[in-house]
PDB file of C-alpha atoms in Angstrom:
ATOM      1  CA  MET D   1     -50.295  10.611  49.163  1.00  0.00           C
ATOM      2  CA  GLU D   2     -47.477   8.322  50.199  1.00  0.00           C
ATOM      3  CA  LYS D   3     -44.445   9.932  51.715  1.00  0.00           C
ATOM      4  CA  GLN D   4     -41.372   8.178  50.542  1.00  0.00           C
ATOM      5  CA  GLY D   5     -38.668   7.728  53.035  1.00  0.00           C
ATOM      6  CA  GLN D   6     -40.828   8.529  56.165  1.00  0.00           C
ATOM      7  CA  HIS D   7     -40.226   5.011  57.631  1.00  0.00           C
ATOM      8  CA  THR D   8     -37.447   3.951  55.258  1.00  0.00           C
ATOM      9  CA  LEU D   9     -35.096   1.191  56.689  1.00  0.00           C
ATOM     10  CA  PRO D  10     -31.451   1.201  55.596  1.00  0.00           C
ATOM     11  CA  ASP D  11     -30.555  -0.697  52.457  1.00  0.00           C
ATOM     12  CA  ILE D  12     -28.846  -4.059  52.893  1.00  0.00           C
ATOM     13  CA  GLN D  13     -25.348  -3.624  51.533  1.00  0.00           C
ATOM     14  CA  HIS D  14     -22.584  -6.106  51.312  1.00  0.00           C
ATOM     15  CA  THR D  15     -19.210  -5.537  49.661  1.00  0.00           C
ATOM     16  CA  SER D  16     -16.803  -8.383  48.894  1.00  0.00           C
ATOM     17  CA  VAL D  17     -13.433  -8.558  46.945  1.00  0.00           C
ATOM     18  CA  PHE D  18     -13.208 -11.808  44.862  1.00  0.00           C
ATOM     19  CA  ASN D  19      -9.981 -13.190  43.422  1.00  0.00           C
ATOM     20  CA  ALA D  20     -11.568 -13.256  39.780  1.00  0.00           C
ATOM     21  CA  PRO D  21     -11.485 -10.876  36.823  1.00  0.00           C
ATOM     22  CA  ILE D  22     -14.352  -8.466  36.418  1.00  0.00           C
ATOM     23  CA  ASN D  23     -15.738 -10.089  33.369  1.00  0.00           C
ATOM     24  CA  LYS D  24     -16.108 -13.408  35.118  1.00  0.00           C
ATOM     25  CA  VAL D  25     -17.864 -11.883  37.894  1.00  0.00           C
ATOM     26  CA  TRP D  26     -20.026  -9.819  35.491  1.00  0.00           C
ATOM     27  CA  ASN D  27     -21.016 -13.103  33.841  1.00  0.00           C
ATOM     28  CA  ALA D  28     -21.995 -14.554  37.170  1.00  0.00           C
ATOM     29  CA  ILE D  29     -24.360 -11.678  37.946  1.00  0.00           C
ATOM     30  CA  ALA D  30     -25.576 -10.791  34.422  1.00  0.00           C
ATOM     31  CA  THR D  31     -26.508 -14.030  32.849  1.00  0.00           C
ATOM     32  CA  SER D  32     -29.355 -16.421  33.519  1.00  0.00           C
ATOM     33  CA  GLU D  33     -26.871 -19.329  33.918  1.00  0.00           C
ATOM     34  CA  GLY D  34     -24.496 -17.464  36.228  1.00  0.00           C
ATOM     35  CA  LEU D  35     -27.440 -16.221  38.563  1.00  0.00           C
ATOM     36  CA  ALA D  36     -28.755 -19.761  38.589  1.00  0.00           C
ATOM     37  CA  ALA D  37     -25.477 -21.048  39.778  1.00  0.00           C
ATOM     38  CA  TRP D  38     -25.296 -19.066  43.014  1.00  0.00           C
ATOM     39  CA  PHE D  39     -28.631 -17.329  43.529  1.00  0.00           C
ATOM     40  CA  MET D  40     -31.952 -18.764  41.926  1.00  0.00           C
ATOM     41  CA  PRO D  41     -33.171 -20.343  38.753  1.00  0.00           C
ATOM     42  CA  ASN D  42     -34.463 -17.559  36.527  1.00  0.00           C
ATOM     43  CA  ASP D  43     -35.164 -16.443  32.936  1.00  0.00           C
ATOM     44  CA  PHE D  44     -33.138 -13.242  33.294  1.00  0.00           C
ATOM     45  CA  GLN D  45     -31.777 -11.357  30.370  1.00  0.00           C
ATOM     46  CA  PRO D  46     -29.247  -8.343  30.673  1.00  0.00           C
ATOM     47  CA  VAL D  47     -31.560  -6.035  28.833  1.00  0.00           C
ATOM     48  CA  SER D  48     -32.907  -2.826  30.430  1.00  0.00           C
ATOM     49  CA  GLY D  49     -36.607  -3.200  30.721  1.00  0.00           C
ATOM     50  CA  HIS D  50     -36.677  -7.026  30.491  1.00  0.00           C
ATOM     51  CA  GLU D  51     -39.253  -8.651  32.754  1.00  0.00           C
ATOM     52  CA  PHE D  52     -38.119 -12.022  34.196  1.00  0.00           C
ATOM     53  CA  HIS D  53     -38.794 -14.329  37.188  1.00  0.00           C
ATOM     54  CA  LEU D  54     -36.764 -15.653  40.101  1.00  0.00           C
ATOM     55  CA  ASN D  55     -37.766 -19.046  41.168  1.00  0.00           C
ATOM     56  CA  ALA D  56     -37.965 -18.318  44.784  1.00  0.00           C
ATOM     57  CA  GLY D  57     -38.704 -22.089  45.722  1.00  0.00           C
ATOM     58  CA  HIS D  58     -41.807 -22.286  48.168  1.00  0.00           C
ATOM     59  CA  PHE D  59     -42.333 -18.697  47.696  1.00  0.00           C
ATOM     60  CA  GLY D  60     -43.075 -19.198  43.933  1.00  0.00           C
ATOM     61  CA  MET D  61     -42.058 -17.422  40.857  1.00  0.00           C
ATOM     62  CA  SER D  62     -41.113 -13.857  41.784  1.00  0.00           C
ATOM     63  CA  PRO D  63     -41.469 -11.173  39.229  1.00  0.00           C
ATOM     64  CA  CYS D  64     -38.571  -8.845  38.337  1.00  0.00           C
ATOM     65  CA  GLN D  65     -37.622  -6.162  35.852  1.00  0.00           C
ATOM     66  CA  VAL D  66     -34.123  -5.051  34.727  1.00  0.00           C
ATOM     67  CA  THR D  67     -33.758  -1.308  35.407  1.00  0.00           C
ATOM     68  CA  GLU D  68     -29.971  -0.743  34.566  1.00  0.00           C
ATOM     69  CA  VAL D  69     -27.339  -2.594  32.643  1.00  0.00           C
ATOM     70  CA  ASP D  70     -23.866  -1.056  32.446  1.00  0.00           C
ATOM     71  CA  PRO D  71     -21.486  -3.833  31.643  1.00  0.00           C
ATOM     72  CA  PRO D  72     -19.229  -4.692  33.338  1.00  0.00           C
ATOM     73  CA  HIS D  73     -19.872  -2.185  36.244  1.00  0.00           C
ATOM     74  CA  ARG D  74     -23.465  -2.061  37.269  1.00  0.00           C
ATOM     75  CA  LEU D  75     -26.701  -4.129  37.047  1.00  0.00           C
ATOM     76  CA  SER D  76     -30.053  -3.156  38.766  1.00  0.00           C
ATOM     77  CA  PHE D  77     -33.466  -4.955  38.809  1.00  0.00           C
ATOM     78  CA  ASN D  78     -36.612  -4.493  40.514  1.00  0.00           C
ATOM     79  CA  TRP D  79     -37.689  -7.609  42.639  1.00  0.00           C
ATOM     80  CA  GLY D  80     -41.249  -8.089  43.538  1.00  0.00           C
ATOM     81  CA  LYS D  81     -43.388  -4.972  44.352  1.00  0.00           C
ATOM     82  CA  ASP D  82     -40.936  -3.086  46.768  1.00  0.00           C
ATOM     83  CA  TRP D  83     -37.386  -3.955  46.157  1.00  0.00           C
ATOM     84  CA  ASN D  84     -34.367  -3.140  43.897  1.00  0.00           C
ATOM     85  CA  ILE D  85     -31.157  -5.060  43.743  1.00  0.00           C
ATOM     86  CA  THR D  86     -28.084  -3.482  42.468  1.00  0.00           C
ATOM     87  CA  PHE D  87     -24.674  -5.024  41.871  1.00  0.00           C
ATOM     88  CA  GLU D  88     -21.680  -2.559  41.430  1.00  0.00           C
ATOM     89  CA  LEU D  89     -18.481  -4.071  40.210  1.00  0.00           C
ATOM     90  CA  LYS D  90     -14.988  -2.404  40.402  1.00  0.00           C
ATOM     91  CA  ASP D  91     -11.916  -3.885  38.744  1.00  0.00           C
ATOM     92  CA  LEU D  92      -9.070  -4.102  41.209  1.00  0.00           C
ATOM     93  CA  ASP D  93      -6.275  -5.196  38.865  1.00  0.00           C
ATOM     94  CA  GLY D  94      -7.371  -8.811  38.347  1.00  0.00           C
ATOM     95  CA  GLN D  95      -9.555  -8.960  41.384  1.00  0.00           C
ATOM     96  CA  THR D  96     -13.198  -7.604  41.589  1.00  0.00           C
ATOM     97  CA  GLU D  97     -14.874  -5.647  44.300  1.00  0.00           C
ATOM     98  CA  VAL D  98     -18.671  -6.380  44.337  1.00  0.00           C
ATOM     99  CA  THR D  99     -21.126  -4.220  46.256  1.00  0.00           C
ATOM    100  CA  LEU D 100     -24.546  -5.698  46.634  1.00  0.00           C
ATOM    101  CA  ILE D 101     -27.203  -3.165  47.472  1.00  0.00           C
ATOM    102  CA  HIS D 102     -30.819  -4.373  48.355  1.00  0.00           C
ATOM    103  CA  SER D 103     -32.985  -1.291  48.603  1.00  0.00           C
ATOM    104  CA  GLY D 104     -36.831  -0.530  49.053  1.00  0.00           C
ATOM    105  CA  TRP D 105     -37.272  -1.353  52.769  1.00  0.00           C
ATOM    106  CA  ASP D 106     -40.060   0.292  54.633  1.00  0.00           C
ATOM    107  CA  ALA D 107     -41.251  -0.214  58.210  1.00  0.00           C
ATOM    108  CA  ASP D 108     -44.780   0.314  57.148  1.00  0.00           C
ATOM    109  CA  GLN D 109     -44.761  -2.197  54.270  1.00  0.00           C
ATOM    110  CA  VAL D 110     -45.370  -5.866  54.201  1.00  0.00           C
ATOM    111  CA  THR D 111     -44.251  -8.310  51.421  1.00  0.00           C
ATOM    112  CA  GLU D 112     -46.522 -10.028  49.045  1.00  0.00           C
ATOM    113  CA  PHE D 113     -46.670 -12.898  51.577  1.00  0.00           C
ATOM    114  CA  GLY D 114     -47.882 -10.585  54.300  1.00  0.00           C
ATOM    115  CA  GLU D 115     -44.700 -10.385  56.312  1.00  0.00           C
ATOM    116  CA  PRO D 116     -43.442  -6.949  57.590  1.00  0.00           C
ATOM    117  CA  HIS D 117     -40.283  -5.562  55.995  1.00  0.00           C
ATOM    118  CA  THR D 118     -38.810  -5.055  59.439  1.00  0.00           C
ATOM    119  CA  ILE D 119     -38.782  -8.914  59.871  1.00  0.00           C
ATOM    120  CA  VAL D 120     -37.754 -10.011  56.378  1.00  0.00           C
ATOM    121  CA  ARG D 121     -35.010  -7.355  56.186  1.00  0.00           C
ATOM    122  CA  LYS D 122     -33.009  -9.024  59.016  1.00  0.00           C
ATOM    123  CA  ARG D 123     -33.510 -12.455  57.292  1.00  0.00           C
ATOM    124  CA  MET D 124     -32.567 -11.108  53.769  1.00  0.00           C
ATOM    125  CA  ASP D 125     -29.454  -9.476  55.204  1.00  0.00           C
ATOM    126  CA  GLN D 126     -28.288 -12.751  56.562  1.00  0.00           C
ATOM    127  CA  GLY D 127     -29.318 -14.493  53.331  1.00  0.00           C
ATOM    128  CA  TRP D 128     -27.286 -12.031  51.228  1.00  0.00           C
ATOM    129  CA  ALA D 129     -24.190 -12.450  53.316  1.00  0.00           C
ATOM    130  CA  ARG D 130     -24.433 -16.345  52.567  1.00  0.00           C
ATOM    131  CA  LEU D 131     -25.186 -15.707  48.829  1.00  0.00           C
ATOM    132  CA  CYS D 132     -22.214 -13.260  48.533  1.00  0.00           C
ATOM    133  CA  GLN D 133     -19.896 -16.080  49.854  1.00  0.00           C
ATOM    134  CA  LYS D 134     -21.423 -18.542  47.360  1.00  0.00           C
ATOM    135  CA  LEU D 135     -20.933 -15.907  44.522  1.00  0.00           C
ATOM    136  CA  GLY D 136     -17.338 -15.804  45.674  1.00  0.00           C
ATOM    137  CA  SER D 137     -16.931 -19.586  45.569  1.00  0.00           C
ATOM    138  CA  TYR D 138     -18.629 -19.727  42.141  1.00  0.00           C
ATOM    139  CA  VAL D 139     -16.333 -17.002  40.583  1.00  0.00           C
ATOM    140  CA  GLU D 140     -13.130 -18.043  42.265  1.00  0.00           C
ATOM    141  CA  GLY D 141     -13.704 -21.794  41.490  1.00  0.00           C
TER     142      GLY D 141
END
């Protein structure tokens, strides 16, 4: 039996404040068009249980499933076999604080492509930092 958390790596977490109203930011993360504009092409729908795919370029179509939809404050989905992505939004009187949490990291696991989580996590942390900037540019534009 697998012991969860024995070799767990810290979640990736990025918090940003955008000069945009919460509903505009929500639409950027909770619609297919919004996600495609700053993240990846997809067939997302903001419905709990909805299965969708992210078009991860040379990595192919990556399967996902929506796990939580609480407009306009929280959206979560499973990504691939190991990960969960959560967006938490907080209204700051016309601005929006967004916290991205990418969890599911385990030092003993490898991705579907055979890469250890320990290596992929560092790359994804840097990638999310860039993507959060891209999200900001998109919602503030």
